[in-house]
Coordinates of C-alpha atoms and ligand atoms in Angstrom, one line a residue:
M1 CA -9.4 95.2 115.4
T2 CA -10.3 94.3 118.9
N3 CA -11.1 97.8 120.2
R4 CA -14.8 97.2 120.9
A5 CA -15.6 100.8 122.0
L6 CA -14.0 102.1 118.8
T7 CA -15.9 99.7 116.4
A8 CA -19.1 100.5 118.2
W9 CA -18.6 104.3 117.7
V10 CA -17.8 103.8 114.0
E11 CA -20.9 101.6 113.5
D12 CA -23.0 104.2 115.3
V13 CA -21.7 107.0 113.0
A14 CA -22.2 104.8 109.9
R15 CA -25.8 104.0 110.8
H16 CA -26.5 107.8 111.1
T17 CA -24.4 109.1 108.1
R18 CA -25.3 106.2 105.7
P19 CA -22.1 105.9 103.6
D20 CA -22.1 103.5 100.7
S21 CA -19.1 101.8 102.2
V22 CA -16.7 102.0 105.2
V23 CA -12.9 101.9 104.8
W24 CA -10.5 101.6 107.7
C25 CA -7.3 103.4 106.5
D26 CA -4.1 101.4 107.0
G27 CA -1.9 104.2 105.7
S28 CA -0.3 101.9 103.1
E29 CA 1.1 103.0 99.7
V30 CA -1.4 100.8 97.9
E31 CA -4.3 102.4 99.8
N32 CA -3.0 105.9 99.1
R33 CA -2.7 105.1 95.3
R34 CA -6.3 103.9 95.3
L35 CA -7.6 107.0 97.0
I36 CA -5.6 109.2 94.6
D37 CA -6.8 107.3 91.6
G38 CA -10.4 107.8 92.7
M39 CA -9.9 111.5 93.1
L40 CA -8.1 111.9 89.8
A41 CA -11.1 110.1 88.2
D42 CA -13.7 112.4 89.7
G43 CA -11.7 115.6 89.4
T44 CA -11.1 116.1 93.2
L45 CA -7.4 116.0 92.4
L46 CA -5.4 117.0 89.3
R47 CA -2.1 115.4 88.6
L48 CA 0.8 117.9 88.3
N49 CA 3.7 117.6 85.8
E50 CA 5.1 114.2 86.8
A51 CA 8.6 115.0 85.6
K52 CA 8.8 118.3 87.5
H53 CA 6.6 117.5 90.5
P54 CA 6.6 113.7 91.0
N55 CA 3.6 112.2 92.7
S56 CA 2.1 115.6 93.4
F57 CA -1.4 116.9 93.0
L58 CA -3.6 120.0 93.0
H59 CA -6.8 120.2 94.9
R60 CA -9.3 123.1 94.6
S61 CA -11.5 123.6 97.5
H62 CA -15.0 125.2 97.2
P63 CA -14.5 129.0 96.7
S64 CA -16.4 129.7 99.9
D65 CA -14.2 127.3 101.8
V66 CA -10.7 128.6 101.7
A67 CA -9.7 129.4 105.3
R68 CA -10.5 128.6 108.9
T69 CA -13.9 130.1 109.8
E70 CA -13.5 131.3 113.4
H71 CA -17.1 132.5 113.7
L72 CA -18.4 129.0 113.0
T73 CA -16.0 127.4 115.5
F74 CA -17.3 126.5 118.9
I75 CA -16.1 125.2 122.3
C76 CA -18.9 123.2 123.8
S77 CA -17.9 123.1 127.5
D78 CA -20.5 122.5 130.1
A79 CA -20.4 126.1 131.3
K80 CA -20.0 129.1 129.0
E81 CA -17.5 130.6 131.5
E82 CA -15.2 127.7 130.8
A83 CA -15.0 128.6 127.1
G84 CA -14.3 132.2 128.0
P85 CA -14.8 135.4 126.1
N86 CA -12.2 134.2 123.6
N87 CA -14.4 131.4 122.2
N88 CA -17.9 130.9 120.7
W89 CA -19.8 128.7 123.0
M90 CA -22.8 126.3 122.7
S91 CA -23.8 123.9 125.4
P92 CA -22.9 120.3 124.6
A93 CA -26.6 119.3 124.5
D94 CA -27.6 122.2 122.2
A95 CA -24.6 121.6 120.0
R96 CA -25.4 117.9 119.6
A97 CA -29.1 118.6 119.0
K98 CA -28.4 121.2 116.4
V99 CA -25.5 119.5 114.5
W100 CA -26.2 115.8 114.7
P101 CA -29.1 116.1 112.2
L102 CA -26.6 117.7 109.7
F103 CA -24.7 114.4 109.7
G104 CA -27.9 112.5 109.1
G105 CA -27.5 110.7 105.7
A106 CA -24.6 113.1 105.0
M107 CA -22.4 110.4 103.6
K108 CA -24.9 108.8 101.3
G109 CA -23.2 108.1 97.9
R110 CA -19.8 108.5 99.6
T111 CA -17.2 106.3 101.2
M112 CA -16.7 106.8 105.0
Y113 CA -13.0 106.6 105.9
V114 CA -11.9 105.7 109.4
V115 CA -8.5 107.4 109.8
P116 CA -6.5 106.4 112.9
Y117 CA -3.5 108.7 113.6
V118 CA -0.9 109.5 116.1
M119 CA 0.1 113.1 117.0
G120 CA 3.7 113.0 118.1
P121 CA 6.5 110.5 117.5
L122 CA 5.3 106.9 117.6
G123 CA 5.6 105.4 121.0
S124 CA 6.7 108.7 122.6
P125 CA 5.3 109.6 126.1
H126 CA 4.3 112.9 124.5
S127 CA 2.2 111.4 121.7
K128 CA -1.5 110.8 121.5
V129 CA -3.9 108.9 119.3
G130 CA -6.9 110.3 117.4
I131 CA -9.4 108.8 115.1
E132 CA -11.0 110.9 112.4
I133 CA -14.1 109.6 110.6
T134 CA -14.4 111.5 107.3
D135 CA -16.1 111.3 104.0
S136 CA -13.4 113.3 102.3
P137 CA -10.6 111.2 100.6
Y138 CA -8.6 114.5 100.3
V139 CA -8.7 114.7 104.1
A140 CA -7.6 111.0 104.4
I141 CA -4.6 111.4 102.1
S142 CA -3.7 114.8 103.7
M143 CA -3.8 113.1 107.2
R144 CA -1.4 110.5 105.8
I145 CA 1.2 113.3 105.2
M146 CA 0.4 115.4 108.3
T147 CA 0.3 112.7 110.9
R148 CA 1.5 109.1 111.6
M149 CA -1.6 107.6 110.0
G150 CA -3.0 104.0 109.7
K151 CA -2.0 100.7 111.2
A152 CA 0.8 102.2 113.4
A153 CA -1.9 104.3 115.2
L154 CA -4.2 101.4 115.8
D155 CA -1.3 99.4 117.1
Q156 CA -0.4 102.2 119.5
L157 CA -4.0 102.5 120.6
G158 CA -4.7 98.8 121.2
D159 CA -7.8 98.4 123.3
S160 CA -7.4 101.7 125.0
A161 CA -10.3 104.2 125.2
D162 CA -7.8 107.1 125.3
Y163 CA -8.2 108.7 121.9
V164 CA -9.8 111.8 120.5
K165 CA -12.9 111.2 118.4
G166 CA -13.2 113.3 115.4
L167 CA -16.2 113.2 113.1
H168 CA -16.0 115.1 109.8
S169 CA -18.3 115.4 106.9
L170 CA -18.2 117.7 103.9
G171 CA -21.9 118.0 104.2
D172 CA -23.2 120.3 101.5
L173 CA -20.2 122.7 102.0
S174 CA -22.6 125.5 102.7
P175 CA -21.3 128.1 105.2
E176 CA -24.9 128.2 106.4
R177 CA -24.5 124.7 107.6
R178 CA -20.9 124.7 108.7
Y179 CA -19.9 124.0 112.3
I180 CA -16.6 123.2 113.9
L181 CA -17.5 121.9 117.3
H182 CA -15.2 120.9 120.2
F183 CA -16.4 118.9 123.2
P184 CA -13.4 119.3 125.6
K185 CA -14.8 117.0 128.3
A186 CA -15.7 114.2 125.9
R187 CA -12.4 114.8 124.0
E188 CA -14.5 114.9 120.9
I189 CA -14.6 117.0 117.7
W190 CA -17.4 117.4 115.1
S191 CA -16.8 119.2 111.9
V192 CA -19.3 119.6 109.1
G193 CA -19.6 121.7 106.0
S194 CA -15.9 122.4 105.2
G195 CA -13.2 120.5 103.5
Y196 CA -10.4 123.1 104.2
G197 CA -7.2 122.7 106.3
G198 CA -7.7 123.6 109.9
N199 CA -11.5 123.0 109.6
A200 CA -11.2 119.5 108.3
L201 CA -7.8 118.0 109.1
L202 CA -8.9 117.4 112.7
G203 CA -5.6 116.3 114.1
K204 CA -4.2 119.8 113.6
K205 CA -5.9 122.8 115.1
C206 CA -8.9 121.0 116.5
F207 CA -7.1 118.2 118.4
A208 CA -3.4 119.3 118.7
L209 CA -4.4 122.8 119.9
R210 CA -8.0 123.2 121.0
I211 CA -8.5 119.8 122.7
A212 CA -4.8 119.4 123.6
S213 CA -4.7 122.8 125.3
V214 CA -7.4 121.5 127.7
Q215 CA -5.5 118.2 128.2
G216 CA -2.4 120.2 128.8
R217 CA -4.2 122.3 131.5
D218 CA -5.5 119.1 133.1
E219 CA -2.2 117.2 132.9
A220 CA 0.4 120.0 133.4
W221 CA 1.8 120.4 129.9
M222 CA 1.4 122.9 127.1
A223 CA 0.0 122.7 123.6
E224 CA 1.1 125.7 121.6
H225 CA 0.9 127.3 118.2
M226 CA 4.7 127.3 117.9
L227 CA 7.4 126.3 115.5
I228 CA 10.5 124.5 117.0
V229 CA 14.0 125.1 115.6
G230 CA 17.6 124.1 116.6
V231 CA 20.1 126.9 116.1
E232 CA 23.6 125.4 115.8
S233 CA 26.6 127.6 116.4
P234 CA 29.9 127.3 114.5
E235 CA 31.2 125.4 117.6
G236 CA 28.5 122.8 117.1
E237 CA 26.4 123.7 120.0
T238 CA 22.6 123.5 119.3
T239 CA 20.1 125.7 121.1
Y240 CA 16.4 124.9 120.7
V241 CA 13.9 127.8 120.3
A242 CA 10.1 127.6 120.1
A243 CA 8.2 130.6 118.6
A244 CA 4.6 131.5 118.6
F245 CA 3.5 133.8 115.7
P246 CA -0.1 134.1 114.5
S247 CA -1.3 132.4 111.3
A248 CA 0.7 133.5 108.2
C249 CA 3.1 135.5 110.3
G250 CA 6.3 133.6 109.6
K251 CA 6.5 130.3 111.6
T252 CA 7.2 128.1 108.6
N253 CA 9.8 130.6 107.3
L254 CA 11.7 130.9 110.6
A255 CA 11.5 127.1 111.1
M256 CA 13.3 126.5 107.8
L257 CA 15.7 129.5 107.9
V258 CA 18.8 129.4 105.7
P259 CA 21.5 131.6 107.3
P260 CA 23.0 134.3 105.0
P261 CA 26.5 133.5 103.6
T262 CA 28.1 136.0 105.9
Q263 CA 26.9 134.0 109.0
K264 CA 29.6 131.4 108.6
G265 CA 29.2 128.1 110.5
W266 CA 25.7 128.8 111.7
K267 CA 23.0 126.2 110.9
V268 CA 19.3 126.0 111.6
W269 CA 17.5 122.7 112.1
T270 CA 13.7 122.3 111.6
V271 CA 11.9 120.4 114.3
G272 CA 8.3 121.7 113.6
D273 CA 6.7 124.6 111.8
D274 CA 3.2 125.1 113.5
I275 CA 2.5 123.2 116.7
A276 CA 4.6 122.3 119.8
W277 CA 3.6 120.0 122.7
M278 CA 5.8 120.8 125.6
R279 CA 6.3 119.4 129.1
P280 CA 8.9 119.6 131.8
G281 CA 11.5 116.8 131.4
P282 CA 13.3 114.9 134.2
D283 CA 16.2 117.2 133.6
G284 CA 14.2 120.3 134.7
R285 CA 14.0 121.7 131.2
L286 CA 11.0 122.2 129.0
R287 CA 10.9 119.4 126.4
A288 CA 9.1 119.9 123.1
V289 CA 7.9 117.6 120.4
N290 CA 6.3 118.4 117.0
P291 CA 3.0 116.5 117.0
E292 CA 2.8 116.7 113.2
A293 CA 4.6 114.7 110.5
G294 CA 4.1 117.2 107.6
F295 CA 3.8 120.9 106.8
F296 CA 0.5 122.6 105.7
G297 CA 2.3 125.7 104.7
V298 CA 1.3 129.1 103.1
A299 CA 2.3 128.9 99.4
P300 CA 2.3 132.6 98.4
G301 CA 5.7 134.3 99.1
T302 CA 7.5 130.9 99.2
S303 CA 10.6 131.1 96.9
A304 CA 14.2 130.1 96.5
K305 CA 15.1 133.4 98.0
T306 CA 12.7 133.3 101.0
N307 CA 12.5 129.6 101.8
P308 CA 14.5 127.2 99.7
N309 CA 14.0 124.4 102.3
A310 CA 10.2 124.6 101.8
L311 CA 10.6 124.4 98.1
A312 CA 12.7 121.3 98.5
A313 CA 10.2 119.8 100.9
L314 CA 7.3 120.3 98.5
S315 CA 9.2 119.1 95.4
R316 CA 7.6 115.7 95.4
N317 CA 4.9 113.6 97.1
S318 CA 3.0 116.8 97.9
I319 CA -0.6 118.2 97.7
F320 CA -1.3 121.8 96.7
T321 CA -4.5 123.5 97.6
N322 CA -5.9 126.5 95.8
V323 CA -2.6 127.5 94.0
A324 CA -2.6 128.5 90.4
L325 CA -1.5 126.1 87.6
T326 CA 1.0 126.8 84.7
G327 CA 0.6 125.6 81.2
D328 CA 3.0 122.8 81.8
G329 CA 1.1 121.5 84.9
S330 CA 3.3 123.1 87.6
P331 CA 1.9 124.8 90.7
W332 CA 2.3 128.6 90.8
W333 CA 1.7 131.4 93.3
E334 CA 2.5 135.0 93.8
G335 CA 6.1 135.4 95.0
L336 CA 7.4 132.3 93.4
D337 CA 10.8 132.7 91.6
G338 CA 11.0 133.6 87.9
A339 CA 8.9 135.9 85.7
V340 CA 5.2 136.0 86.3
P341 CA 3.7 133.8 83.5
E342 CA 1.5 135.6 80.9
R343 CA -1.2 133.0 81.3
L344 CA -2.2 130.7 84.1
T345 CA -5.2 128.8 85.4
D346 CA -6.2 130.5 88.6
W347 CA -7.0 128.9 91.9
R348 CA -10.7 128.6 91.0
G349 CA -9.8 126.8 87.7
K350 CA -10.5 129.8 85.5
P351 CA -8.2 131.3 82.8
W352 CA -6.0 134.1 84.2
T353 CA -3.9 136.7 82.4
R354 CA -1.1 138.8 83.8
G355 CA -2.4 142.3 84.3
S356 CA -5.9 141.1 85.2
G357 CA -5.3 142.7 88.6
E358 CA -6.4 139.6 90.4
K359 CA -4.3 137.1 92.4
A360 CA -3.8 133.8 90.5
A361 CA -3.3 131.8 93.7
H362 CA -5.5 132.3 96.7
P363 CA -3.7 134.3 99.4
N364 CA -4.2 131.4 101.8
S365 CA -3.3 128.7 99.3
R366 CA -1.2 126.0 100.8
F367 CA 1.2 123.1 100.3
T368 CA 1.0 119.8 102.2
A369 CA 4.4 118.2 102.3
P370 CA 6.1 115.4 104.3
A371 CA 8.4 116.9 107.0
A372 CA 11.0 114.2 106.4
Q373 CA 11.6 115.7 102.9
C374 CA 12.8 119.0 104.3
P375 CA 16.6 119.3 103.9
S376 CA 16.9 121.2 107.2
I377 CA 14.9 118.6 109.1
S378 CA 16.5 118.1 112.5
P379 CA 18.1 114.7 113.3
K380 CA 16.1 115.0 116.6
W381 CA 12.7 115.8 115.1
E382 CA 11.2 112.5 116.0
D383 CA 13.1 112.1 119.3
P384 CA 10.5 110.6 121.6
E385 CA 11.8 112.7 124.6
G386 CA 11.5 115.9 122.6
V387 CA 14.2 118.7 122.4
P388 CA 15.1 121.0 125.4
I389 CA 13.7 124.5 124.8
S390 CA 16.1 127.3 125.8
A391 CA 14.0 130.3 124.5
I392 CA 10.4 131.0 123.6
L393 CA 9.7 133.8 121.2
F394 CA 6.4 135.6 120.8
G395 CA 5.7 137.8 117.8
G396 CA 3.3 139.3 115.4
R397 CA 2.9 141.6 112.4
R398 CA 3.3 145.1 113.8
A399 CA 4.0 148.1 111.5
T400 CA 4.7 150.2 114.6
T401 CA 5.4 150.1 118.4
F402 CA 7.2 146.8 118.7
P403 CA 11.0 146.7 118.3
L404 CA 12.7 144.0 116.2
V405 CA 13.4 142.0 119.4
F406 CA 13.3 142.4 123.2
Q407 CA 13.8 140.0 126.1
S408 CA 11.4 139.9 129.0
F409 CA 12.7 140.4 132.6
D410 CA 11.6 137.0 133.8
W411 CA 9.1 134.2 133.2
N412 CA 6.1 136.0 134.6
H413 CA 6.9 139.2 132.7
G414 CA 7.4 136.9 129.6
V415 CA 3.9 135.4 130.1
F416 CA 2.6 139.0 130.2
V417 CA 4.4 139.8 127.0
G418 CA 2.9 136.8 125.3
A419 CA -0.6 137.6 126.7
G420 CA -0.4 141.2 125.4
T421 CA 0.7 140.3 121.9
G422 CA -1.2 141.8 119.1
S423 CA -1.0 141.2 115.3
E424 CA -2.4 142.4 112.0
T425 CA -4.9 139.8 110.7
T426 CA -4.0 137.7 107.6
A427 CA -5.8 135.6 105.0
A428 CA -5.4 132.5 107.1
Q429 CA -8.8 133.2 108.6
S430 CA -11.9 134.5 106.9
G431 CA -12.6 138.2 107.5
A432 CA -10.8 141.5 107.3
V433 CA -7.0 141.5 106.7
G434 CA -4.5 143.9 108.2
V435 CA -6.5 144.9 111.4
V436 CA -4.5 144.7 114.7
R437 CA -6.2 142.3 117.1
R438 CA -4.9 141.0 120.4
D439 CA -3.7 137.4 119.8
P440 CA -2.2 136.2 123.0
M441 CA 0.6 133.6 122.4
A442 CA -0.8 133.4 118.8
M443 CA -3.5 131.1 120.4
L444 CA -6.6 133.4 120.3
P445 CA -8.3 131.1 117.7
F446 CA -6.9 127.9 119.2
C447 CA -7.2 128.0 123.0
G448 CA -9.9 125.5 124.0
Y449 CA -10.8 127.2 127.3
D450 CA -10.9 130.6 128.9
M451 CA -7.7 132.5 128.1
A452 CA -7.5 134.0 131.5
D453 CA -7.2 130.5 132.9
Y454 CA -4.7 129.8 130.1
F455 CA -2.5 132.7 131.3
G456 CA -2.8 131.2 134.8
H457 CA -1.7 127.9 133.4
W458 CA 1.4 129.5 131.9
L459 CA 2.2 131.2 135.2
A460 CA 1.8 127.9 137.0
M461 CA 4.0 126.0 134.5
G462 CA 6.8 128.5 135.1
K463 CA 6.9 127.2 138.7
R464 CA 7.1 123.6 137.6
I465 CA 10.1 124.1 135.3
A466 CA 13.3 124.2 137.3
N467 CA 15.2 125.8 134.4
P468 CA 12.6 127.7 132.3
P469 CA 13.2 129.0 128.8
R470 CA 14.0 132.7 128.5
I471 CA 11.1 134.6 126.9
F472 CA 11.5 137.1 124.0
H473 CA 9.3 139.1 121.6
V474 CA 10.2 139.6 117.9
N475 CA 8.7 141.7 115.1
W476 CA 10.0 141.3 111.5
F477 CA 7.3 143.7 110.2
R478 CA 8.0 147.2 111.5
T479 CA 7.9 149.7 108.7
G480 CA 9.6 153.0 108.0
S481 CA 7.9 156.2 107.0
D482 CA 7.7 155.0 103.4
G483 CA 5.6 152.0 104.5
R484 CA 8.4 149.5 103.7
F485 CA 9.7 146.8 106.1
L486 CA 12.7 148.1 107.9
W487 CA 14.1 144.6 108.5
P488 CA 15.2 142.3 105.6
G489 CA 13.7 139.3 107.5
F490 CA 13.8 135.7 106.4
G491 CA 17.5 134.3 106.4
D492 CA 18.6 137.5 108.1
N493 CA 16.4 136.6 111.1
L494 CA 19.3 134.4 112.1
R495 CA 21.0 137.6 113.3
V496 CA 18.2 138.0 115.8
L497 CA 18.3 134.3 116.8
R498 CA 22.0 134.7 117.5
W499 CA 21.3 137.4 120.0
V500 CA 18.6 135.3 121.6
V501 CA 21.1 132.3 121.9
E502 CA 23.7 134.6 123.4
R503 CA 21.2 136.0 125.9
C504 CA 20.2 132.4 126.9
R505 CA 23.9 131.8 127.6
G506 CA 24.2 134.8 129.8
K507 CA 25.9 136.9 127.2
G508 CA 24.8 139.4 124.5
E509 CA 24.7 143.1 124.8
A510 CA 21.4 144.6 126.1
V511 CA 19.9 147.8 127.2
R512 CA 17.1 148.0 129.8
T513 CA 13.9 149.7 128.5
P514 CA 10.4 149.9 130.1
I515 CA 9.3 146.9 127.9
G516 CA 12.3 144.7 128.5
W517 CA 15.9 144.2 127.3
V518 CA 16.6 145.5 123.8
P519 CA 19.9 144.7 122.0
G520 CA 22.5 147.4 122.5
E521 CA 24.4 149.1 119.7
G522 CA 26.4 146.2 118.2
G523 CA 24.3 143.6 119.9
I524 CA 23.1 142.3 116.6
D525 CA 25.7 141.4 114.0
L526 CA 24.8 143.4 110.9
G527 CA 27.9 142.3 108.9
G528 CA 27.2 142.1 105.2
L529 CA 23.8 143.9 105.4
S530 CA 23.2 147.1 103.6
M531 CA 20.6 148.8 105.6
P532 CA 19.6 152.5 105.2
A533 CA 21.1 154.8 107.8
G534 CA 19.0 155.0 110.9
A535 CA 17.0 151.8 110.1
M536 CA 18.4 149.9 113.0
R537 CA 17.6 152.8 115.4
G538 CA 14.1 152.8 114.0
L539 CA 13.9 149.0 114.4
L540 CA 14.9 149.1 118.1
R541 CA 13.1 152.2 119.2
V542 CA 10.8 151.9 122.2
D543 CA 8.5 155.0 121.9
R544 CA 6.5 156.1 124.8
E545 CA 3.8 157.8 122.7
E546 CA 3.3 154.6 120.6
W547 CA 3.1 152.5 123.8
K548 CA 0.4 154.6 125.5
P549 CA -2.5 153.4 123.2
E550 CA -0.9 149.9 123.2
I551 CA -1.1 149.6 126.9
A552 CA -4.7 151.0 126.9
D553 CA -5.6 148.3 124.3
I554 CA -4.0 145.5 126.4
R555 CA -6.0 146.8 129.4
A556 CA -9.2 146.8 127.4
F557 CA -8.5 143.3 126.2
F558 CA -7.7 142.0 129.7
A559 CA -10.9 143.7 131.1
K560 CA -12.9 141.2 129.0
F561 CA -11.8 138.4 131.3
G562 CA -13.2 140.1 134.4
A563 CA -12.3 138.6 137.7
R564 CA -10.9 135.4 136.1
L565 CA -7.8 137.3 134.9
P566 CA -4.8 136.4 137.1
A567 CA -3.9 139.3 139.4
E568 CA -0.3 138.9 138.2
M569 CA -1.4 140.0 134.7
R570 CA -2.9 143.2 136.0
S571 CA 0.2 144.0 138.1
Q572 CA 2.3 143.4 135.0
V573 CA 0.4 146.1 133.0
D574 CA 0.6 148.5 136.0
A575 CA 4.3 147.8 136.3
L576 CA 4.8 148.4 132.5
E577 CA 2.9 151.7 132.7
R578 CA 4.9 152.8 135.8
R579 CA 8.2 152.0 134.0
F580 CA 7.2 154.4 131.2
E581 CA 6.2 157.1 133.7
G582 CA 9.5 156.7 135.5
Q583 CA 11.4 157.3 132.3
Ligands
LIG601 P1 0.4 129.3 109.6 O1 0.8 128.1 108.8 O2 -0.8 130.0 109.0 O3 0.3 129.1 111.0 O4 1.5 130.4 109.3 P2 3.1 130.6 109.5 O5 3.3 131.4 110.7 O6 3.8 129.3 109.4 O7 3.4 131.6 108.3 P3 4.5 131.6 107.2 O8 5.9 131.3 107.7 O9 4.0 130.7 106.1 O10 4.5 133.1 106.7 C1 3.6 133.5 105.8 C2 3.9 135.0 105.4 O11 4.8 135.7 106.2 C3 4.4 135.1 104.0 O12 3.7 136.1 103.4 C4 5.8 135.4 104.2 O13 6.3 136.0 103.1 C5 5.8 136.3 105.4 N1 7.1 136.3 106.1 C6 7.6 135.2 106.8 N2 8.8 135.6 107.4 C7 9.0 136.9 107.1 C8 10.0 137.8 107.4 O14 11.0 137.5 108.1 N3 9.8 139.1 106.9 C9 8.8 139.5 106.2 N4 8.7 140.7 105.8 N5 7.8 138.6 105.9 C10 7.9 137.3 106.3
LIG602 C1 -3.2 128.4 110.5 O1 -4.2 129.0 110.1 O2 -2.7 128.8 111.6 C2 -2.7 127.2 109.9 C3 -3.5 126.7 108.7 O3 -1.7 126.7 110.2 S1 -4.8 125.8 109.2 O4 -4.4 124.4 109.3 O5 -5.9 125.9 108.2 O6 -5.3 126.2 110.5
LIG603 MN1 -0.9 127.7 112.1

């Protein structure tokens, strides 16, 4: 190691946090074994049934530490206005003064791991290096799955000072002393008091979205909460689609979609399931890479019926967090195939019986699995140039108002559609579940600066891309009067992707509505589906009465940004309202 600035920072942190020892992670198999053995010995990990789940482990996080905590997440830009009304803000000086003491002696009795990692394919012009210092071996082994971790990252970094510094300590795991801080100017992250997912695996939401969104703004690219898929037609033509849905709203599922048997010849290839880094390529198209190397996916609801590719991906070499455990040492969650076992150990480690009325797995329990193990992984998933994106989908969970799919009129209108997206909240963040909140581009919790400026960045990017992707909105979650989902979803979402692909190719039947282009009758292939009569009409309906309060809500949300909101966004709401009035 010849990177002096890096060693100096590590020494500085060690002097303050006082670990018993410091380990620089090389990412090797031997090192991984050693960390796992240590955690098996102290109970941080439990080995699963080796025959059924080779080299796989269960981790239970602290019961008060099971999801991202947005109210404890801060953007520490110099000025409050830079962070915007969408973020909590502390001045960098106040943040450092308040939180540095929490790291004081925090690693006493623990090992400090220095985890070098690359986000993006090794050596790709899209990729970036991060260093996470952590006292959690669970974080270290998770980073080995989720990123390109260890020696390769130090090699890529060399003596450069261009890396994102991440400092993480479990602290005492108290929510009272939990802070997730981002210093966009210093390209630095401090996280203390949590060992969970997006709070602790700093390469993911903290770097690849919050810090990277700022880098993207400064360097003319985009860091987005998006899956990336290739949709291959029977003729062998592959169209790449990126899609932004809020947390626990279907990205992993769409990324790994298995077409229904009636859709002969269609294939879907997984490039990424959570984050996309995108920049205009020399060919004038938007090129996207998946900065991650693994999936940190929602376990509940994952089954052979909904997502067989995820099940295959997590069949070995995987870590499970807060799932339930069967008598034979297998992971279990609500929605998994087969009969619900009579007895289980629940996510807290307590005995559970069927009929107890409680969930055995935490609703935000997750699997951590290597992307390379996914049967649908795209041959291009590590292409250093990225894949060319033809369509961007926005979406959310909406019981009403939003049709199954619609296409925007053009890029700027598409940006408005993304900016106006709302979704019912899920268990992926602490707080109430099922409440509609505006979640522009599924980035509300992840945009590292003022979202009004972020909308401006999107508008500006449209001008930089000679051949921009077409922009759509999808909603798999509209319900009928009985409260049930009208659309079968999952594999059948391919039918919607086909319409999207056709529209990108200048085909596909569509009807103009005030909100955009909606598939015409026969626009979506329903062959082999048995849907109740009228369901499709209900799914595609654009109802003026439903849209009135929606538009009012978008206006109220936009108003929070004051004069910073791009004028284009206001003209887009006005135009939408006028189109309804003109009906
Ligand atoms: P994060 O990892 O939190 O960013 O979430 P994600 O967007 O990857 O979410 P994921 O794909 O794991 O979806 C989680 C939830 O959405 C599960 O409860 C799924 O059952 C449900 N879901 C996904 N796709 C569909 C669909 O097409 N229809 C319906 N009804 N539910 C879906
Ligand atoms: C999300 O909440 O959007 C996730 C999980 O993908 S976490 O990594 O915890 O943010
Ligand atoms: Mn996510």
